[in-house]
Coordinates of C-alpha atoms in Angstrom, one line a residue:
M61 CA 14.9 -18.8 88.4
T62 CA 12.5 -16.5 86.4
R63 CA 14.9 -15.9 83.4
K64 CA 15.4 -19.5 82.3
P65 CA 11.8 -20.0 80.3
A66 CA 12.6 -16.7 78.1
R67 CA 16.0 -17.9 77.2
T68 CA 14.3 -21.4 76.2
V69 CA 11.9 -19.8 74.2
E70 CA 14.5 -17.6 72.3
T71 CA 16.6 -20.5 71.3
F72 CA 14.0 -22.5 70.0
A73 CA 12.8 -19.5 67.7
L74 CA 16.4 -19.1 66.6
A75 CA 16.6 -22.7 65.8
T76 CA 13.3 -22.7 63.8
A77 CA 14.4 -19.8 61.9
S78 CA 17.6 -21.1 61.1
V79 CA 15.8 -24.5 59.6
I80 CA 13.2 -22.5 57.4
V81 CA 16.2 -20.3 55.8
Q82 CA 18.2 -23.2 54.9
L83 CA 14.9 -24.8 53.4
L84 CA 13.9 -21.7 51.0
F85 CA 17.9 -20.7 50.2
A86 CA 20.1 -24.0 50.1
M87 CA 20.8 -25.5 46.7
P88 CA 18.7 -28.8 45.6
A89 CA 20.1 -32.2 46.8
E90 CA 20.8 -33.6 43.1
A91 CA 22.8 -30.1 42.2
Q92 CA 25.3 -31.3 44.7
D93 CA 25.7 -34.8 42.9
A94 CA 27.7 -36.0 39.8
P95 CA 25.9 -35.8 36.2
E96 CA 26.0 -39.5 36.1
Q97 CA 24.1 -39.8 39.2
I98 CA 21.5 -37.3 38.3
E99 CA 20.8 -39.0 35.0
M100 CA 20.3 -42.3 36.6
R101 CA 18.1 -41.2 39.2
R102 CA 15.6 -39.6 36.6
A103 CA 15.9 -42.5 34.5
Q104 CA 14.6 -44.5 37.2
S105 CA 11.8 -42.1 38.1
E106 CA 10.5 -42.1 34.7
P107 CA 8.5 -44.5 32.9
L108 CA 10.6 -46.8 30.3
Q109 CA 9.5 -46.1 26.5
Y110 CA 11.4 -48.4 24.0
K111 CA 10.9 -48.8 20.2
L112 CA 10.8 -52.4 19.4
P113 CA 13.1 -53.5 16.5
P114 CA 11.6 -54.2 13.1
I115 CA 11.3 -58.4 12.7
D116 CA 12.8 -60.0 9.9
P117 CA 10.4 -62.3 8.4
A118 CA 13.0 -65.0 8.0
Q119 CA 14.4 -65.0 11.7
V120 CA 13.1 -64.1 14.7
P121 CA 15.6 -62.0 16.7
P122 CA 17.0 -63.7 20.0
P123 CA 15.5 -61.6 23.0
K124 CA 17.5 -59.4 24.7
A125 CA 17.5 -58.6 28.7
V126 CA 15.4 -55.4 28.7
D127 CA 13.0 -56.3 25.6
L128 CA 9.7 -57.0 26.0
R129 CA 8.4 -60.3 25.3
V130 CA 7.6 -60.8 21.7
S131 CA 4.8 -63.3 20.7
I132 CA 4.0 -65.0 17.1
P133 CA 0.6 -66.6 17.0
V134 CA 0.7 -70.3 15.8
P135 CA -2.4 -72.2 14.8
D136 CA -1.4 -75.3 16.7
R137 CA 1.7 -76.6 19.3
W138 CA 2.8 -78.7 16.4
R139 CA 3.7 -75.8 14.1
I140 CA 5.9 -74.0 16.7
V141 CA 8.9 -75.5 14.9
E142 CA 7.9 -73.6 11.7
S143 CA 8.6 -70.3 13.8
L144 CA 12.2 -71.3 14.2
G145 CA 12.7 -71.8 10.5
V146 CA 12.0 -75.6 10.2
K147 CA 10.2 -76.0 6.7
D148 CA 7.9 -78.7 5.5
Q149 CA 9.1 -80.8 2.7
W150 CA 6.7 -83.5 1.3
W151 CA 9.1 -85.5 -0.4
D152 CA 11.3 -85.8 2.5
P153 CA 9.8 -88.7 4.9
Y154 CA 12.6 -88.2 7.4
N155 CA 12.0 -84.3 8.4
Q156 CA 9.1 -82.3 8.9
N157 CA 6.4 -83.8 6.5
T158 CA 2.8 -83.3 7.1
L159 CA 2.3 -86.1 4.7
K160 CA 3.6 -88.7 7.1
G161 CA 1.8 -87.3 10.1
D162 CA 4.3 -85.0 11.8
K163 CA 1.5 -82.6 12.5
P164 CA -2.2 -82.2 12.0
Y165 CA -3.3 -81.9 8.5
Q166 CA -4.9 -78.6 7.5
G167 CA -7.5 -80.1 5.5
F168 CA -9.1 -81.6 8.3
N169 CA -9.5 -78.6 10.6
D170 CA -13.1 -78.6 10.4
W171 CA -12.9 -81.9 12.6
G172 CA -10.5 -80.5 15.1
L173 CA -7.0 -79.8 15.5
D174 CA -5.5 -83.4 16.1
W175 CA -6.1 -85.3 12.7
F176 CA -3.1 -86.5 11.1
L177 CA -2.6 -87.8 7.4
N178 CA -0.2 -90.6 6.7
L179 CA 0.6 -91.5 3.4
G180 CA 2.8 -94.3 2.1
A181 CA 4.4 -95.9 -1.1
V182 CA 6.1 -99.1 -1.4
S183 CA 8.1 -100.2 -4.9
D184 CA 9.0 -103.9 -4.9
S185 CA 11.0 -105.1 -8.1
L186 CA 12.0 -108.5 -8.3
Y187 CA 13.9 -110.8 -11.0
E188 CA 14.5 -114.2 -10.0
S189 CA 15.9 -117.1 -12.1
H190 CA 15.9 -120.5 -10.5
R191 CA 16.1 -124.2 -11.8
V192 CA 12.8 -126.2 -10.1
P193 CA 11.6 -129.9 -11.1
T194 CA 9.4 -129.7 -14.3
P195 CA 7.2 -132.1 -15.6
V196 CA 7.0 -132.6 -19.5
G197 CA 3.8 -131.5 -20.8
A198 CA 0.7 -134.5 -20.9
Q199 CA -0.6 -133.6 -24.3
S200 CA 2.7 -132.0 -26.0
A201 CA 5.9 -131.1 -25.4
A202 CA 7.9 -127.9 -26.0
G203 CA 11.0 -129.5 -27.4
A204 CA 11.4 -132.7 -29.8
G205 CA 12.2 -136.4 -28.3
A206 CA 11.0 -135.4 -25.0
N207 CA 10.0 -138.6 -23.7
N208 CA 10.8 -138.4 -20.0
V209 CA 8.4 -137.7 -17.1
F210 CA 11.0 -134.5 -16.2
G211 CA 11.6 -132.1 -19.0
R212 CA 13.9 -128.7 -18.7
E213 CA 13.9 -127.1 -15.3
N214 CA 15.2 -123.6 -16.0
Q215 CA 12.9 -120.4 -15.3
Y216 CA 12.7 -117.0 -14.9
V217 CA 10.3 -114.6 -13.0
L218 CA 10.1 -110.9 -13.4
S219 CA 7.7 -109.1 -10.9
Q220 CA 6.7 -105.5 -10.1
T221 CA 4.9 -104.3 -7.1
L222 CA 3.2 -101.2 -6.2
I223 CA 1.8 -100.7 -2.7
V224 CA 0.3 -97.3 -1.9
S225 CA -1.5 -96.7 1.7
A226 CA -3.4 -94.0 3.5
S227 CA -4.2 -93.9 7.2
I228 CA -6.4 -90.9 8.9
I229 CA -5.4 -90.7 12.7
K230 CA -7.0 -88.8 15.2
G231 CA -4.6 -88.5 18.4
D232 CA -3.0 -86.2 20.8
T233 CA 0.4 -87.7 21.6
T234 CA 2.7 -90.3 21.6
F235 CA 1.9 -91.8 24.8
K236 CA -1.7 -91.7 24.5
P237 CA -3.4 -94.2 22.0
Q238 CA -4.8 -92.9 19.1
E239 CA -9.0 -92.3 19.2
Y240 CA -9.5 -93.6 15.7
E241 CA -7.5 -94.8 12.4
F242 CA -8.9 -95.3 9.0
R243 CA -6.4 -97.1 6.9
F244 CA -6.6 -98.4 3.3
A245 CA -3.7 -100.4 1.4
G246 CA -3.9 -101.3 -2.1
A247 CA -1.3 -103.3 -4.4
F248 CA -1.1 -103.7 -7.9
N249 CA 1.4 -106.2 -9.4
Y250 CA 2.6 -107.2 -12.9
N251 CA 4.4 -110.5 -13.5
Q252 CA 5.9 -112.4 -16.3
A253 CA 6.9 -115.9 -16.0
H254 CA 9.2 -117.7 -18.5
V255 CA 9.4 -121.9 -18.3
E256 CA 10.7 -124.4 -20.9
E257 CA 8.1 -126.7 -21.0
L258 CA 4.4 -126.8 -21.8
R259 CA 2.0 -126.7 -19.0
G260 CA 4.4 -125.5 -16.7
I261 CA 2.7 -122.2 -16.1
N262 CA -1.0 -123.1 -17.5
V263 CA -2.8 -126.3 -18.1
N264 CA -3.7 -125.5 -21.7
P265 CA -0.5 -125.9 -23.7
E266 CA -1.7 -123.3 -26.3
R267 CA -0.8 -120.8 -23.6
G268 CA 2.9 -121.3 -24.5
T269 CA 5.9 -121.1 -22.3
V270 CA 5.6 -117.6 -21.4
R271 CA 2.9 -115.9 -19.1
N272 CA 2.2 -112.0 -18.4
D273 CA -0.3 -111.3 -15.9
S274 CA -1.4 -108.3 -13.6
F275 CA -3.7 -107.5 -10.7
F276 CA -4.8 -105.4 -8.3
G277 CA -5.6 -106.4 -4.5
V278 CA -6.6 -104.7 -1.6
Q279 CA -4.5 -105.5 1.3
E280 CA -5.8 -103.1 4.1
A281 CA -9.4 -101.3 4.6
F282 CA -10.1 -101.1 7.9
A283 CA -11.4 -98.7 10.9
D284 CA -9.6 -98.8 14.4
V285 CA -11.2 -97.4 17.2
H286 CA -10.0 -96.6 20.6
L287 CA -13.0 -98.2 23.3
R288 CA -11.5 -96.8 26.4
N289 CA -8.6 -96.4 28.8
V290 CA -8.4 -98.5 31.8
S291 CA -5.4 -96.9 33.8
D292 CA -3.7 -93.9 34.2
H293 CA -0.6 -95.3 32.1
Y294 CA -3.0 -95.6 29.2
D295 CA -3.7 -99.1 29.2
F296 CA -6.7 -99.6 26.8
D297 CA -9.2 -101.6 24.8
S298 CA -9.6 -101.0 21.3
M299 CA -11.4 -102.9 18.1
R300 CA -10.5 -103.1 14.9
L301 CA -13.0 -104.1 11.7
G302 CA -12.3 -104.7 8.3
I303 CA -9.3 -106.1 6.0
Q304 CA -6.0 -106.3 8.3
P305 CA -2.7 -108.3 8.6
F306 CA -2.6 -110.3 11.4
N307 CA 0.2 -112.7 12.7
A308 CA -0.4 -115.3 14.8
D309 CA 3.1 -115.6 16.3
F310 CA 6.4 -114.0 16.2
R311 CA 7.7 -115.6 13.1
G312 CA 4.8 -116.3 10.9
F313 CA 5.0 -120.2 11.2
L314 CA 0.8 -120.4 11.7
L315 CA -1.2 -117.5 10.3
N316 CA 0.3 -114.5 8.7
D317 CA -2.0 -113.3 6.0
S318 CA -3.9 -110.0 5.4
V319 CA -7.7 -111.1 6.6
F320 CA -11.0 -109.8 6.6
G321 CA -12.3 -109.7 10.4
A322 CA -12.8 -108.2 13.9
R323 CA -10.2 -108.1 16.7
F324 CA -10.5 -106.7 20.0
F325 CA -6.9 -105.9 21.6
G326 CA -5.2 -104.1 24.4
N327 CA -3.1 -104.1 27.5
R328 CA -3.0 -104.0 31.3
D329 CA -0.6 -103.6 34.0
N330 CA 1.5 -100.6 32.4
N331 CA 1.6 -102.6 29.0
Q332 CA 3.1 -106.0 30.8
W333 CA 0.2 -107.8 29.4
Q334 CA -1.2 -107.6 26.0
Y335 CA -4.5 -109.6 24.7
N336 CA -6.1 -110.3 21.2
L337 CA -9.4 -111.6 20.6
G338 CA -10.6 -112.3 16.9
W339 CA -12.6 -113.7 14.2
F340 CA -11.1 -113.9 10.9
K341 CA -12.1 -114.8 7.5
R342 CA -9.9 -115.7 4.5
F343 CA -10.0 -114.3 1.1
E344 CA -9.4 -116.1 -2.0
K345 CA -6.1 -114.9 -3.4
D346 CA -4.8 -114.3 -7.0
T347 CA -2.9 -117.4 -8.3
N348 CA 0.1 -115.3 -9.9
S349 CA 0.6 -112.6 -7.4
G350 CA -0.5 -113.8 -4.3
L351 CA -2.7 -110.7 -3.3
N352 CA -6.3 -110.6 -1.8
D353 CA -9.2 -110.9 -4.3
I354 CA -11.7 -109.4 -2.6
R355 CA -14.6 -110.4 -4.6
T356 CA -14.5 -114.0 -3.0
L357 CA -14.5 -114.8 0.8
R358 CA -13.7 -118.2 1.5
A359 CA -15.4 -120.8 3.5
D360 CA -12.7 -120.8 6.1
D361 CA -12.7 -118.9 9.5
T362 CA -10.5 -118.6 12.2
L363 CA -11.3 -117.6 16.0
V364 CA -8.4 -116.3 17.8
A365 CA -7.4 -115.9 21.5
S366 CA -3.8 -114.9 22.5
A367 CA -2.2 -113.2 25.6
Y368 CA 1.3 -111.7 25.7
H369 CA 3.5 -111.3 29.0
Q370 CA 6.3 -108.6 28.6
D371 CA 9.4 -109.4 30.4
W372 CA 8.7 -113.2 31.2
P373 CA 10.4 -115.0 32.5
V374 CA 13.3 -112.6 32.5
P375 CA 13.4 -108.9 31.3
G376 CA 13.7 -108.4 27.8
H377 CA 11.9 -111.7 26.9
T378 CA 8.0 -111.7 25.6
T379 CA 6.1 -114.8 26.2
Q380 CA 2.9 -115.6 24.4
A381 CA 0.2 -118.3 25.0
T382 CA -2.4 -118.7 22.2
I383 CA -5.4 -120.9 20.9
L384 CA -6.7 -120.7 17.1
Y385 CA -9.7 -122.5 15.9
N386 CA -9.7 -123.1 12.2
M387 CA -13.2 -124.3 10.8
N388 CA -13.0 -124.9 6.9
R389 CA -16.2 -125.6 5.0
E390 CA -14.9 -125.6 1.4
G391 CA -15.8 -129.6 1.1
D392 CA -19.5 -128.3 0.6
Q393 CA -18.9 -126.3 -2.4
H394 CA -18.2 -126.9 -6.1
D395 CA -14.7 -127.8 -7.5
F396 CA -12.5 -124.7 -7.6
Y397 CA -9.7 -124.0 -10.3
D398 CA -7.1 -121.1 -10.2
A399 CA -6.4 -118.7 -12.6
N400 CA -4.1 -121.0 -14.4
G401 CA -6.5 -123.9 -15.2
A402 CA -5.6 -126.3 -12.4
Q403 CA -7.8 -127.9 -10.0
I404 CA -7.1 -126.6 -6.5
R405 CA -10.0 -127.6 -4.2
P406 CA -10.2 -130.5 -3.7
S407 CA -6.6 -131.4 -4.4
V408 CA -5.8 -133.8 -7.1
I409 CA -4.8 -136.5 -4.8
G410 CA -5.9 -139.9 -3.8
D411 CA -9.8 -140.4 -4.7
V412 CA -10.1 -136.5 -5.2
R413 CA -13.0 -136.3 -2.9
P414 CA -14.2 -132.8 -1.2
H415 CA -13.9 -132.9 2.8
N416 CA -14.1 -130.3 5.6
Y417 CA -12.2 -129.9 8.7
D418 CA -12.1 -128.3 12.2
V419 CA -8.7 -127.7 13.7
A420 CA -7.9 -126.2 17.1
Y421 CA -4.0 -125.3 17.7
F422 CA -2.6 -124.7 21.0
G423 CA 0.6 -122.5 20.7
L424 CA 3.3 -121.2 23.3
N425 CA 5.5 -118.6 21.6
G426 CA 8.5 -116.6 22.8
D427 CA 10.9 -113.8 21.5
G428 CA 13.3 -111.9 23.1
H429 CA 16.6 -112.4 25.1
F430 CA 18.2 -113.9 28.1
G431 CA 21.3 -111.9 28.8
R432 CA 23.6 -111.7 25.4
W433 CA 21.8 -114.7 24.2
N434 CA 18.5 -113.9 21.9
L435 CA 16.0 -116.5 21.6
S436 CA 13.0 -116.8 19.4
S437 CA 10.6 -119.8 19.7
S438 CA 7.2 -121.5 18.6
A439 CA 5.5 -124.7 19.7
Y440 CA 2.1 -125.6 18.6
L441 CA -0.1 -128.7 19.0
A442 CA -3.0 -129.3 16.4
T443 CA -5.9 -131.5 17.4
G444 CA -9.2 -132.0 15.4
N445 CA -10.7 -134.1 12.6
T446 CA -11.6 -134.1 8.9
S447 CA -14.6 -135.5 7.3
Y448 CA -12.9 -137.3 4.9
D449 CA -9.2 -138.0 3.6
P450 CA -8.7 -138.9 0.1
I451 CA -6.0 -141.2 0.6
A452 CA -7.1 -143.2 3.6
Q453 CA -10.7 -142.7 2.2
K454 CA -12.2 -142.1 5.6
P455 CA -12.6 -139.7 8.3
Q456 CA -9.7 -139.2 10.5
T457 CA -8.7 -137.6 13.7
I458 CA -6.0 -134.9 13.4
E459 CA -3.2 -135.0 15.8
A460 CA -0.1 -132.8 14.9
M461 CA 2.9 -131.2 16.4
F462 CA 5.2 -128.4 15.5
A463 CA 8.4 -126.7 17.2
A464 CA 10.8 -124.5 16.2
A465 CA 13.6 -122.3 18.0
E466 CA 16.5 -119.9 16.8
L467 CA 19.2 -119.0 18.9
S468 CA 21.7 -116.2 18.2
R469 CA 24.4 -114.1 19.8
D470 CA 25.7 -110.6 18.8
F471 CA 29.8 -110.1 18.5
D472 CA 30.0 -106.3 17.8
W473 CA 29.2 -106.3 14.2
L474 CA 28.3 -110.2 14.0
R475 CA 25.5 -112.3 14.7
V476 CA 25.9 -115.9 14.7
R477 CA 22.7 -118.2 14.8
T478 CA 21.2 -121.5 14.8
S479 CA 17.9 -122.9 13.9
L480 CA 16.0 -126.2 14.6
L481 CA 12.5 -127.1 13.4
Y482 CA 10.3 -130.1 13.6
A483 CA 6.9 -130.8 12.1
S484 CA 5.6 -133.9 12.7
G485 CA 4.8 -136.5 9.8
D486 CA 2.3 -139.0 9.0
K487 CA 3.6 -142.5 9.6
N488 CA 0.5 -144.4 8.2
P489 CA -1.5 -142.6 5.9
F490 CA -4.4 -145.5 5.9
D491 CA -5.2 -145.6 9.7
D492 CA -7.9 -143.0 11.3
K493 CA -5.1 -140.5 12.2
S494 CA -3.6 -137.8 10.2
T495 CA -0.6 -136.9 12.4
G496 CA 1.3 -134.4 9.8
F497 CA 1.5 -131.0 10.9
D498 CA 0.2 -128.1 8.6
A499 CA -0.7 -124.6 8.9
I500 CA -3.5 -122.2 8.4
L501 CA -1.2 -120.1 5.8
E502 CA 2.3 -119.7 6.7
N503 CA 4.7 -116.9 5.8
P504 CA 7.9 -117.8 7.8
Q505 CA 10.9 -115.6 8.8
F506 CA 13.0 -118.1 10.0
A507 CA 16.2 -119.8 8.7
G508 CA 17.0 -117.6 5.8
A509 CA 13.6 -117.5 4.3
D510 CA 14.2 -114.4 2.2
T511 CA 16.9 -116.5 0.4
S512 CA 16.6 -120.0 1.0
Y513 CA 16.1 -122.3 -2.1
W514 CA 13.7 -124.7 -0.3
I515 CA 11.6 -121.9 1.5
R516 CA 11.1 -119.7 -1.5
Q517 CA 10.5 -122.2 -4.2
A518 CA 7.2 -124.1 -4.9
I519 CA 8.8 -127.6 -5.8
P520 CA 5.8 -129.8 -7.3
L521 CA 5.6 -133.6 -6.3
I522 CA 5.7 -135.0 -10.2
G523 CA 4.1 -138.1 -10.7
G524 CA 2.1 -138.1 -7.2
G525 CA -0.6 -136.3 -7.9
G526 CA -1.5 -132.3 -8.6
V527 CA 0.4 -131.3 -5.3
A528 CA 3.4 -129.4 -4.3
L529 CA 5.7 -130.8 -2.1
S530 CA 6.5 -127.7 -0.5
G531 CA 4.7 -124.1 -1.3
R532 CA 6.5 -121.1 -2.2
N533 CA 7.6 -118.9 0.8
G534 CA 6.5 -121.8 2.9
L535 CA 8.6 -124.3 5.0
L536 CA 6.4 -127.0 5.5
A537 CA 6.2 -130.3 3.3
S538 CA 2.6 -130.3 3.5
L539 CA 1.9 -131.3 0.1
R540 CA -1.0 -128.8 -0.6
S541 CA -2.5 -128.1 -4.0
S542 CA -1.8 -124.6 -3.4
K543 CA -0.3 -122.9 0.0
D544 CA -2.5 -119.7 -0.7
Q545 CA -5.4 -121.2 -2.6
G546 CA -5.5 -124.8 -1.2
Q547 CA -6.8 -126.6 2.0
S548 CA -4.7 -127.5 5.0
N549 CA -3.2 -131.1 4.5
F550 CA -2.6 -133.1 7.7
V551 CA -1.4 -136.2 6.1
N552 CA 2.1 -135.3 4.7
P553 CA 5.7 -136.4 5.2
G554 CA 6.6 -133.6 7.7
L555 CA 10.0 -131.8 8.2
N556 CA 13.2 -131.6 10.0
L557 CA 15.9 -128.6 9.8
I558 CA 18.7 -127.9 11.5
G559 CA 20.7 -124.9 10.3
I560 CA 23.3 -122.5 11.0
G561 CA 23.7 -118.8 9.7
F562 CA 25.1 -115.5 10.1
D563 CA 24.4 -111.9 9.7
A564 CA 27.7 -109.5 9.2
D565 CA 27.7 -105.8 8.9
L566 CA 30.4 -105.2 6.8
L567 CA 29.8 -101.5 6.5
P568 CA 26.6 -99.4 7.9
Q569 CA 25.2 -99.6 4.8
L570 CA 26.3 -103.3 3.6
R571 CA 25.0 -106.6 5.2
L572 CA 26.3 -110.3 4.2
I573 CA 23.8 -113.0 5.4
G574 CA 24.6 -116.5 4.9
N575 CA 22.3 -119.8 5.6
L576 CA 23.1 -123.3 5.7
N577 CA 20.2 -125.6 6.6
R578 CA 20.2 -129.3 6.5
L579 CA 16.7 -130.9 5.7
Q580 CA 14.9 -134.0 6.1
F581 CA 11.4 -135.7 5.9
D582 CA 10.0 -136.8 9.1
D583 CA 8.8 -139.9 7.3
T584 CA 8.2 -140.8 3.7
A585 CA 5.3 -143.1 4.1
V586 CA 2.6 -140.8 2.1
L587 CA 5.4 -140.3 -0.4
R588 CA 6.1 -144.1 -1.3
Y589 CA 2.3 -144.6 -1.7
L590 CA 1.8 -141.7 -4.1
R591 CA 4.6 -142.3 -6.0
N592 CA 4.1 -146.2 -5.9
Q593 CA 7.8 -146.1 -5.2
A594 CA 9.3 -148.7 -2.7
N595 CA 12.2 -146.8 -1.2
I596 CA 12.4 -143.0 -0.8
S597 CA 15.1 -141.7 1.6
R598 CA 14.2 -139.2 4.5
D599 CA 17.4 -136.9 3.2
I600 CA 16.4 -134.0 1.2
G601 CA 19.6 -132.3 1.1
T602 CA 21.6 -129.3 2.3
D603 CA 20.3 -125.9 1.3
I604 CA 22.9 -123.3 1.2
S605 CA 22.5 -119.3 0.4
L606 CA 24.1 -116.0 0.5
A607 CA 22.9 -112.7 0.2
L608 CA 23.7 -109.2 0.1
Q609 CA 21.8 -106.5 1.4
Y610 CA 22.7 -102.9 0.6
R611 CA 21.3 -99.6 2.4
P612 CA 22.8 -96.7 0.6
Y613 CA 21.3 -94.2 3.4
M614 CA 21.4 -96.5 6.1
T615 CA 17.4 -96.5 6.3
Q616 CA 14.6 -98.6 4.9
N617 CA 14.0 -96.4 2.2
V618 CA 16.0 -97.8 -0.3
V619 CA 17.1 -101.4 -0.3
L620 CA 18.9 -103.6 -2.6
N621 CA 19.1 -107.2 -2.1
T622 CA 20.8 -109.7 -4.0
S623 CA 21.0 -113.3 -3.3
I624 CA 22.0 -116.9 -4.6
A625 CA 20.9 -120.2 -3.1
W626 CA 21.3 -123.8 -4.1
L627 CA 20.4 -127.3 -2.5
E628 CA 22.9 -130.0 -2.6
P629 CA 20.3 -133.0 -3.3
G630 CA 20.4 -135.6 -0.8
Q631 CA 19.3 -139.2 -1.5
G632 CA 15.5 -138.2 -1.0
Y633 CA 15.5 -135.8 -3.4
K634 CA 17.3 -137.8 -5.8
D635 CA 14.9 -140.7 -5.4
L636 CA 11.9 -138.5 -6.1
Y637 CA 13.3 -136.6 -9.0
A638 CA 16.0 -138.5 -10.5
T639 CA 18.2 -135.6 -11.9
G640 CA 21.8 -134.9 -11.9
D641 CA 21.0 -131.0 -12.3
R642 CA 21.6 -129.3 -8.9
P643 CA 18.7 -126.8 -8.1
Y644 CA 19.3 -123.2 -7.6
S645 CA 17.8 -119.7 -7.3
F646 CA 19.2 -116.3 -7.9
L647 CA 17.7 -112.9 -7.3
L648 CA 17.7 -109.1 -7.7
N649 CA 15.2 -107.3 -5.6
L650 CA 14.9 -103.3 -5.2
I651 CA 12.6 -102.0 -2.4
L652 CA 12.0 -98.0 -2.4
T653 CA 9.8 -97.0 0.3
F654 CA 8.1 -93.5 1.0

């Protein structure tokens, strides 16, 4: 029993000595490993040290798994694409282009990094040849033996318009409304007109049968200010002040013009509702180009209130309700003559006395689709009064109506459509009511407006006063002295139209357009009085047009249009003009856009 502790101590001492000898004289553990394992262990224990490869200025090398992150500073987030090799090309509007607002303009850096510049240019070249009723000159004629009321009808026009525009825009993203926009657009026009009769292009017969004219007009000059956001969806209120384009409805039936004024607009309910509140004043127009003459504001004011509801009554259709109040006080001014010497205000009709008028238009318009059917519609009620009517020779109350609709359907590369239009006429020009519908300034896109003979040509009412049966680029038979410069006239024969048409995309670059419209007056009572003619039929005739549109790059940057249109005269047209010649028009039009 007394030896056990000694033996235990001895055993513990021997074990401890054995461990110490092994620690002092044994080989390192890593020496027993393979060389590859030793190298891997050392690599893991030492800090990494790598050299960055040289950077090619033309191309950033792709990242590697063990590379450190390489950063290239850029002045703003819009120029990230430049680090990927995308170059800015000022002449190319469809790729990266600072002049087209693709990224902030560095020249505005003192104002911040979210100011954009957008420049634009449009060249519109037109040649048009047409046959339009033309009277023989009152004082003298261009040809011998011209003893008839109607003269030679062939005419042609050359017109070149260059539009340049610039916008400065402050904004951040696509979805957030812009904060400011300052925009200017000016148009220079040169035109040359040839006719075959004296006084056809100027009241003074000494001016001959050829006219050369040029004009520069300011079509846009406004400031657009974002007032506030009203929801997380960026519903907003904005104000626009200055010379601005305005279209009262979807197709330009009532007021489609570049006007001076103030407009408040915005949206609500995630853009399902939009609104307009505006006051506009019209400029005098240049007689031959139709551009704004900003030297003169007319005594013609319009107040507008309109609301749009998206996706009503079905998804894909927009409904608009609008009220416009037009107040004209040009009867308080002196007689006005256009650039060609013709009296425009008051019209040379009836007893040629000046007058004022107040008209309110109540409209309901729609545009969109119901399933596979496309529908564009418009309806207006005009009510008001005129201080004096030169035919009735007394004040009159205005009560007139207008309705139009275009229904179409697409079949792959083909769209077929039908058009209907009704503008009420005046059945009794001598009573106390004016029931012929007239617009403020129409520029309609309806029933083949770009090519239709009736819509494109200004047809004078020869022998019935110094007015036109229809205005250039107008649908209504309004008997105005001038669509652009004259006053509205609510004693007119009105118009009924029914038409069919098609748009056929023969190629991605080539479209064929055809229209056939049947036209008639709503009532010819006022025509019978002005022409002192017992019987004038309501039948105007059939307007037929064909057009080709060629877009070589499948964009709107280069567009070549050519068309031919003619009117198969109805009995009413023959009663008015007693001509056997078929009216026609032919045009070539080249539009270049940057």
